[in-house]
mmCIF file of C-alpha atoms in Angstrom:
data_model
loop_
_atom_site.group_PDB
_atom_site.id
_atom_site.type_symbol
_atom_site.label_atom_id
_atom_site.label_comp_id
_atom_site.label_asym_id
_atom_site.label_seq_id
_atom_site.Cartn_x
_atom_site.Cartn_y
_atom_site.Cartn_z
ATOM 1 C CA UNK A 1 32.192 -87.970 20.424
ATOM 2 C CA UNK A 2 30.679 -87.112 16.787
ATOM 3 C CA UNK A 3 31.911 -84.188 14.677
ATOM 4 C CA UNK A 4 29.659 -82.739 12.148
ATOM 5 C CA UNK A 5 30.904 -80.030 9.706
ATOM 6 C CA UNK A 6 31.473 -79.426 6.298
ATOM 7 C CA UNK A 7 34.664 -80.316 4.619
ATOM 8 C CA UNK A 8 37.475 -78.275 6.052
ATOM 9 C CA UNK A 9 35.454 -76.274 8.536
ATOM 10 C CA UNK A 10 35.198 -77.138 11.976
ATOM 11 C CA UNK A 11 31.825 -77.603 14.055
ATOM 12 C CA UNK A 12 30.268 -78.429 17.214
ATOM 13 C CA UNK A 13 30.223 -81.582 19.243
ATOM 14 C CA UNK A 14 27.526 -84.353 19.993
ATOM 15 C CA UNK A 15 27.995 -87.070 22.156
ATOM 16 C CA UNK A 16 25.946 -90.810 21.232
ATOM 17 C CA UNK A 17 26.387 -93.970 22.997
ATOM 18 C CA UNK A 18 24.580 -97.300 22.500
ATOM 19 C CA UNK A 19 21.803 -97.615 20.040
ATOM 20 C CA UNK A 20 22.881 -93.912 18.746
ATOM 21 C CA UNK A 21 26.282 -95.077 17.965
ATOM 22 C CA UNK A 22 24.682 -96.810 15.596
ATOM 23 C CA UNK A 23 22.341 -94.096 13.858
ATOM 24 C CA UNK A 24 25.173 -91.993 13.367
ATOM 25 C CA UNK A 25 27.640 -93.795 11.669
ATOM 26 C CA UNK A 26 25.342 -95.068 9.538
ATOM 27 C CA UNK A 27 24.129 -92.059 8.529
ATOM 28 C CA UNK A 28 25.709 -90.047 5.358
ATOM 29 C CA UNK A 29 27.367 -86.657 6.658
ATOM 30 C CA UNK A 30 30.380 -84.776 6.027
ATOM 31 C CA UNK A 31 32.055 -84.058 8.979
ATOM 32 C CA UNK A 32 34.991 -82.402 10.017
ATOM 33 C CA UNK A 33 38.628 -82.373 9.532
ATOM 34 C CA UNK A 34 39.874 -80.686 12.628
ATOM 35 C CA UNK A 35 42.852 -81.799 14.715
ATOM 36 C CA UNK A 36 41.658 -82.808 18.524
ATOM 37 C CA UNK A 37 44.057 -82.753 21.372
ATOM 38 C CA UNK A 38 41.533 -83.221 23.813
ATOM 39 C CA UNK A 39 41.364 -86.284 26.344
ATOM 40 C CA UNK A 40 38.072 -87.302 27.178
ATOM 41 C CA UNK A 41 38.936 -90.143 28.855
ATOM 42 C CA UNK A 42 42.641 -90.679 27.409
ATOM 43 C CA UNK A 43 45.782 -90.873 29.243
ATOM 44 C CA UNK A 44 48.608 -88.632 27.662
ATOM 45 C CA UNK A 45 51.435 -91.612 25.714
ATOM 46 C CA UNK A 46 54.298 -92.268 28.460
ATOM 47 C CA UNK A 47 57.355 -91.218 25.997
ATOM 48 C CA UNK A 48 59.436 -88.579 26.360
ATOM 49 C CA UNK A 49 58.124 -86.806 23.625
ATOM 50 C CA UNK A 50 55.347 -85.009 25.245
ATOM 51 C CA UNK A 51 54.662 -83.111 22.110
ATOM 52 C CA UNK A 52 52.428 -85.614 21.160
ATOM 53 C CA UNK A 53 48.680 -86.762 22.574
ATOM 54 C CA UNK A 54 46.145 -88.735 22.571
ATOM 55 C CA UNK A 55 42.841 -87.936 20.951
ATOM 56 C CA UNK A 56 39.217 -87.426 21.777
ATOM 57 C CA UNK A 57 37.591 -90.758 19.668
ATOM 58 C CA UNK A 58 36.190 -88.028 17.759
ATOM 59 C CA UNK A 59 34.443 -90.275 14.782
ATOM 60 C CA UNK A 60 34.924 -88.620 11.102
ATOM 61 C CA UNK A 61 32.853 -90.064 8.358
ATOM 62 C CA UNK A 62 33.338 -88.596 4.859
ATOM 63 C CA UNK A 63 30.758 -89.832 2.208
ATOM 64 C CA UNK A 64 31.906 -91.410 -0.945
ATOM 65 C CA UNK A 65 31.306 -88.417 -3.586
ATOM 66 C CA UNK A 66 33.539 -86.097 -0.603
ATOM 67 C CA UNK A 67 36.691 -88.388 -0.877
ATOM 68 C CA UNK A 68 39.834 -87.490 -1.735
ATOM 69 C CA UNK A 69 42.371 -89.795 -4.030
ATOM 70 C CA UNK A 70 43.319 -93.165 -3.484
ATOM 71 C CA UNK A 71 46.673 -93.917 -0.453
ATOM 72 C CA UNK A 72 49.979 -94.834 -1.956
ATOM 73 C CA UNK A 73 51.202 -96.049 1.193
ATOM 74 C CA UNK A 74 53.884 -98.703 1.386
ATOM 75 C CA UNK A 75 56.970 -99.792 3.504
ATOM 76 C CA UNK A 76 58.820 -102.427 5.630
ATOM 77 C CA UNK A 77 56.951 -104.348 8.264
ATOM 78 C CA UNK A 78 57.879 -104.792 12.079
ATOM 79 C CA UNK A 79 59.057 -108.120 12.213
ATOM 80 C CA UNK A 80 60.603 -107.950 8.510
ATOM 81 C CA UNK A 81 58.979 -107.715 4.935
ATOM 82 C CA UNK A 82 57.358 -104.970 3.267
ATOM 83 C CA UNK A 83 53.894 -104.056 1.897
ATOM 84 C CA UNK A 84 52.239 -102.088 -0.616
ATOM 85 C CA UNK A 85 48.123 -101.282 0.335
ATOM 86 C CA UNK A 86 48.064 -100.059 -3.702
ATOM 87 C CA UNK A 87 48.784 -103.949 -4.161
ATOM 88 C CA UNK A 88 45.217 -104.647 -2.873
ATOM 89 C CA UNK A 89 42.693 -102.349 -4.421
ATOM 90 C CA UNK A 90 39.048 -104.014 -3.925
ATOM 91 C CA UNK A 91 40.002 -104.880 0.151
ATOM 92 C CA UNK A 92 38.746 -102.210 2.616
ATOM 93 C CA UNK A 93 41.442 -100.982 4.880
ATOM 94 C CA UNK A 94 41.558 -100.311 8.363
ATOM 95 C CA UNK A 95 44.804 -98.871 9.194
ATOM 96 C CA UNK A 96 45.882 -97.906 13.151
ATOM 97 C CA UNK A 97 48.490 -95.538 13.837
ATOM 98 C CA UNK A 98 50.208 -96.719 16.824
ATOM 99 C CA UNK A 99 53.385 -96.939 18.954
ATOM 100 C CA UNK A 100 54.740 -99.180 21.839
ATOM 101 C CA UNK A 101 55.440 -96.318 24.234
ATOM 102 C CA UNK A 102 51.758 -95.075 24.100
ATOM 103 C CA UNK A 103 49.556 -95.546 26.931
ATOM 104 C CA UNK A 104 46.403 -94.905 25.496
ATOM 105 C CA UNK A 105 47.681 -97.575 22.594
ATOM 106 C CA UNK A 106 48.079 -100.126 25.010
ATOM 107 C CA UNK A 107 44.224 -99.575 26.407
ATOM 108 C CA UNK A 108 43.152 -99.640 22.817
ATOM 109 C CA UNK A 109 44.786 -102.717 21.565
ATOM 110 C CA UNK A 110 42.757 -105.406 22.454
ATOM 111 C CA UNK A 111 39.441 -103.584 21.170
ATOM 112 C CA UNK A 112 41.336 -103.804 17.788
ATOM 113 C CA UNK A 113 42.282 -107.290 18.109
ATOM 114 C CA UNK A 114 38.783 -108.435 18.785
ATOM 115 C CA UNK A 115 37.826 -106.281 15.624
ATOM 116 C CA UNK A 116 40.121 -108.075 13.620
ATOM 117 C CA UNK A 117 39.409 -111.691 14.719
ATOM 118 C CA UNK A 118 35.319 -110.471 14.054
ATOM 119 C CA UNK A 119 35.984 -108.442 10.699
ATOM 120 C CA UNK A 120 38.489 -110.989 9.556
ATOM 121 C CA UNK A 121 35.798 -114.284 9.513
ATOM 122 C CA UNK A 122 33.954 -111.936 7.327
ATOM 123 C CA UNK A 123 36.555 -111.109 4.970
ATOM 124 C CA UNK A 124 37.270 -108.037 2.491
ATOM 125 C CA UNK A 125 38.521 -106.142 5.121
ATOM 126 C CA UNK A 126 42.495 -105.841 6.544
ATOM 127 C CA UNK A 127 44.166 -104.542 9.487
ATOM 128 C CA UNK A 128 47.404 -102.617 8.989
ATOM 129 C CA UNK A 129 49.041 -101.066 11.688
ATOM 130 C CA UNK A 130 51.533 -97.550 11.503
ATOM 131 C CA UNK A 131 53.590 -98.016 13.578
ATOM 132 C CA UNK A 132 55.482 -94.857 14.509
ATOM 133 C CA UNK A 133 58.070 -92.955 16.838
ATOM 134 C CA UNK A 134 59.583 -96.584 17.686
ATOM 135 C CA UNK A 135 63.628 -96.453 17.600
ATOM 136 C CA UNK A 136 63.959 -99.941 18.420
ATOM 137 C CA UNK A 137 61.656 -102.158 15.956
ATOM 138 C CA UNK A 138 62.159 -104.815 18.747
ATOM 139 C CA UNK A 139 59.881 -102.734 20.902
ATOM 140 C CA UNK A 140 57.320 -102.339 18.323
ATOM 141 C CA UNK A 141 57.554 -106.259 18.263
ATOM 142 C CA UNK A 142 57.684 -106.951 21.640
ATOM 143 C CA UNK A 143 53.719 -104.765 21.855
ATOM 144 C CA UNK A 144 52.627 -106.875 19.256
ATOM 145 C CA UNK A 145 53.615 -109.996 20.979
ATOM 146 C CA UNK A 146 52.043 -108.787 24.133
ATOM 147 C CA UNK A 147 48.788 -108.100 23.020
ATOM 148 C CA UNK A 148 48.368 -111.089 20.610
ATOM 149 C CA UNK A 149 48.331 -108.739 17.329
ATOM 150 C CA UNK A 150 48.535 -110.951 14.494
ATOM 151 C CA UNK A 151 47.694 -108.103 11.318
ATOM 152 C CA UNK A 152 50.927 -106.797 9.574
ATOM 153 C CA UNK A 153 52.183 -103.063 11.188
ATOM 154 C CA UNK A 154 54.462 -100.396 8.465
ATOM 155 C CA UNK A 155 57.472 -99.596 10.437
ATOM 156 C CA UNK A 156 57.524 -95.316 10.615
ATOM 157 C CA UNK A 157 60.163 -94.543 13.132
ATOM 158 C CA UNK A 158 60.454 -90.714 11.867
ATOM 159 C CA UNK A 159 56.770 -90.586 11.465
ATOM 160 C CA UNK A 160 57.341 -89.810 7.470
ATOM 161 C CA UNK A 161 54.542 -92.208 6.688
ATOM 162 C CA UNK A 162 51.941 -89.767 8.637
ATOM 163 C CA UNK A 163 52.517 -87.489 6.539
ATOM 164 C CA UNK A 164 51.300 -89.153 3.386
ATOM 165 C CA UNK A 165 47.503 -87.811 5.427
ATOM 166 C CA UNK A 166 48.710 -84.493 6.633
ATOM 167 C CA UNK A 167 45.407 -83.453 4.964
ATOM 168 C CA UNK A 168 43.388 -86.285 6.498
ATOM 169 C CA UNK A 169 44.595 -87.044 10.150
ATOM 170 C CA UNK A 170 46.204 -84.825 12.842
ATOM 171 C CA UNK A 171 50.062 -86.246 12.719
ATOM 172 C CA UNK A 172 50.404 -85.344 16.944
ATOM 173 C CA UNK A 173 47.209 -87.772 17.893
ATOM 174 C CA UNK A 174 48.475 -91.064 18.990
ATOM 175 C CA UNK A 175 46.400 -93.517 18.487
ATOM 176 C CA UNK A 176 44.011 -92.595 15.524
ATOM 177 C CA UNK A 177 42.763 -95.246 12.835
ATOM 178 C CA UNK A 178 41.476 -94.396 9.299
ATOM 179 C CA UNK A 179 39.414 -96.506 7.134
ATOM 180 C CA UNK A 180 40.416 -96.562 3.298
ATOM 181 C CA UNK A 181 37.696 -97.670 1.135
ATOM 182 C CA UNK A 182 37.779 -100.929 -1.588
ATOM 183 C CA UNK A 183 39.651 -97.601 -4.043
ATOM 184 C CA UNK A 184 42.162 -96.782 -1.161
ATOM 185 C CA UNK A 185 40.709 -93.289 -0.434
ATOM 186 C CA UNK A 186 40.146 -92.531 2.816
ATOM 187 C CA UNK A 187 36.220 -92.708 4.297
ATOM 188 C CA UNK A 188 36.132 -92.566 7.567
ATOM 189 C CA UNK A 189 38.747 -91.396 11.018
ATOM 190 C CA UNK A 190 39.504 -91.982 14.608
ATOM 191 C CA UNK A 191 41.618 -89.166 16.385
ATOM 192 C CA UNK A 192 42.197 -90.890 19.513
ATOM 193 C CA UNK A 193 41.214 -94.173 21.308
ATOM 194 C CA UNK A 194 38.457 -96.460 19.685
ATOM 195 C CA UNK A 195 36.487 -99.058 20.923
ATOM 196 C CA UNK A 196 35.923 -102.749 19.252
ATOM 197 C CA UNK A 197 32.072 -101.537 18.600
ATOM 198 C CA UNK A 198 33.075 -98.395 16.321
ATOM 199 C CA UNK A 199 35.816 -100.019 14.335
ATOM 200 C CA UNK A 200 33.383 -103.189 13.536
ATOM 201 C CA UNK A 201 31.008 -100.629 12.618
ATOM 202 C CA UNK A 202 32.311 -98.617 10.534
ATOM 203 C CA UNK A 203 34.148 -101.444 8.912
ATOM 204 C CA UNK A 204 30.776 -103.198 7.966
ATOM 205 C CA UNK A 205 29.259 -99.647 6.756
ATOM 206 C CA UNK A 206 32.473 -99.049 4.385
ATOM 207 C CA UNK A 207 32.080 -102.721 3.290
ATOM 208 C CA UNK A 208 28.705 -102.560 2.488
ATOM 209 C CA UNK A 209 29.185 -99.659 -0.185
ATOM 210 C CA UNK A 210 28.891 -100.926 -3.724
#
């Protein structure tokens, strides 16, 4: 599901699959920055905290001359270490928010690690996952080990790292992704579930921006 509007203002829907996947990511629109807490084919996360849900895939692509400023987004890692994305300007991000007791996560996981082994060969691009609402950081390890996920993940137990794009993604849709571009600023969204075909996609269309 596609979203069309202009900044800040909300808009109809428009549904493409195959070819027109495709056409419309490629295309240069503004679209909208609504929240979603629709389904369409997404399973509500499994946590006790039912206050949060899962998306629609609703795609957002925001043309370069319509971004905003660059992230500052930094923090400890699951597994242990830290990173800083403002420590590598010039790499296009792709950045998954994400936690263990999510259902929907769990479907979308190994899209995103087939993504990452394709976008990876190519290079310029990272992974980084958010992960969030995980008490334990052994849990948020224990997903990663399960599904094979070998890109770094910023540890947000409280969710305070969200909220560095309250303007930019709904902080109640688990999963979403963003895409930063090669300045950090943020080009393109995914408020729920996405498949291996749309993040390759719009990975190579942010990439391919000069």
């Amino acid at each position: 599901m596609l979203t069309a509007a202009g900044p800040g203002t909300a808009s109809g829907d428009g549904v493409r699959q195959g070819a027109g996947v495709r056409r419309v990511l490629l295309m240069t629109a503004v679209l909208a920055l609504a929240g979603c807490t629709g389904s369409h084919g997404t399973a509500a996360p499994t946590s006790g905290d039912t206050s949060f849900v899962s998306g629609s895939g609703a795609v957002t692509v925001i043309p370069p001359d319509k971004r905003g400023a660059p992230i500052a987004l930094s923090g400890d890692l699951v597994g242990g270490g830290s990173y800083d994305v403002a420590a590598h300007r010039g790499t296009v991000f792709l950045l998954n928010v994400w936690g263990s007791w999510c259902a929907p996560c769990r479907r979308e996981a190994p899209d995103l690690v087939r993504a990452w082994a394709s976008e990876q060969a190519k290079g310029g691009v990272q992974f980084l996952g958010l992960n969030t609402r995980d008490d334990a950081a052994s849990a948020a390890v224990a997903f990663e080990r399960r599904f094979g996920i070998t890109y770094p993940s910023l540890r947000d137990p409280d969710g305070r790292l969200q909220l560095i794009f309250r303007t930019t993604l709904p902080p109640k849709a688990i999963p979403s992704t963003l895409l930063l571009d090669r300045l950090g600023r943020v080009a393109a969204r995914i408020v729920g579930v996405g498949s291996e075909l749309t993040f390759t996609e719009l990975v190579d269309q942010v990439r391919a921006e000069h």
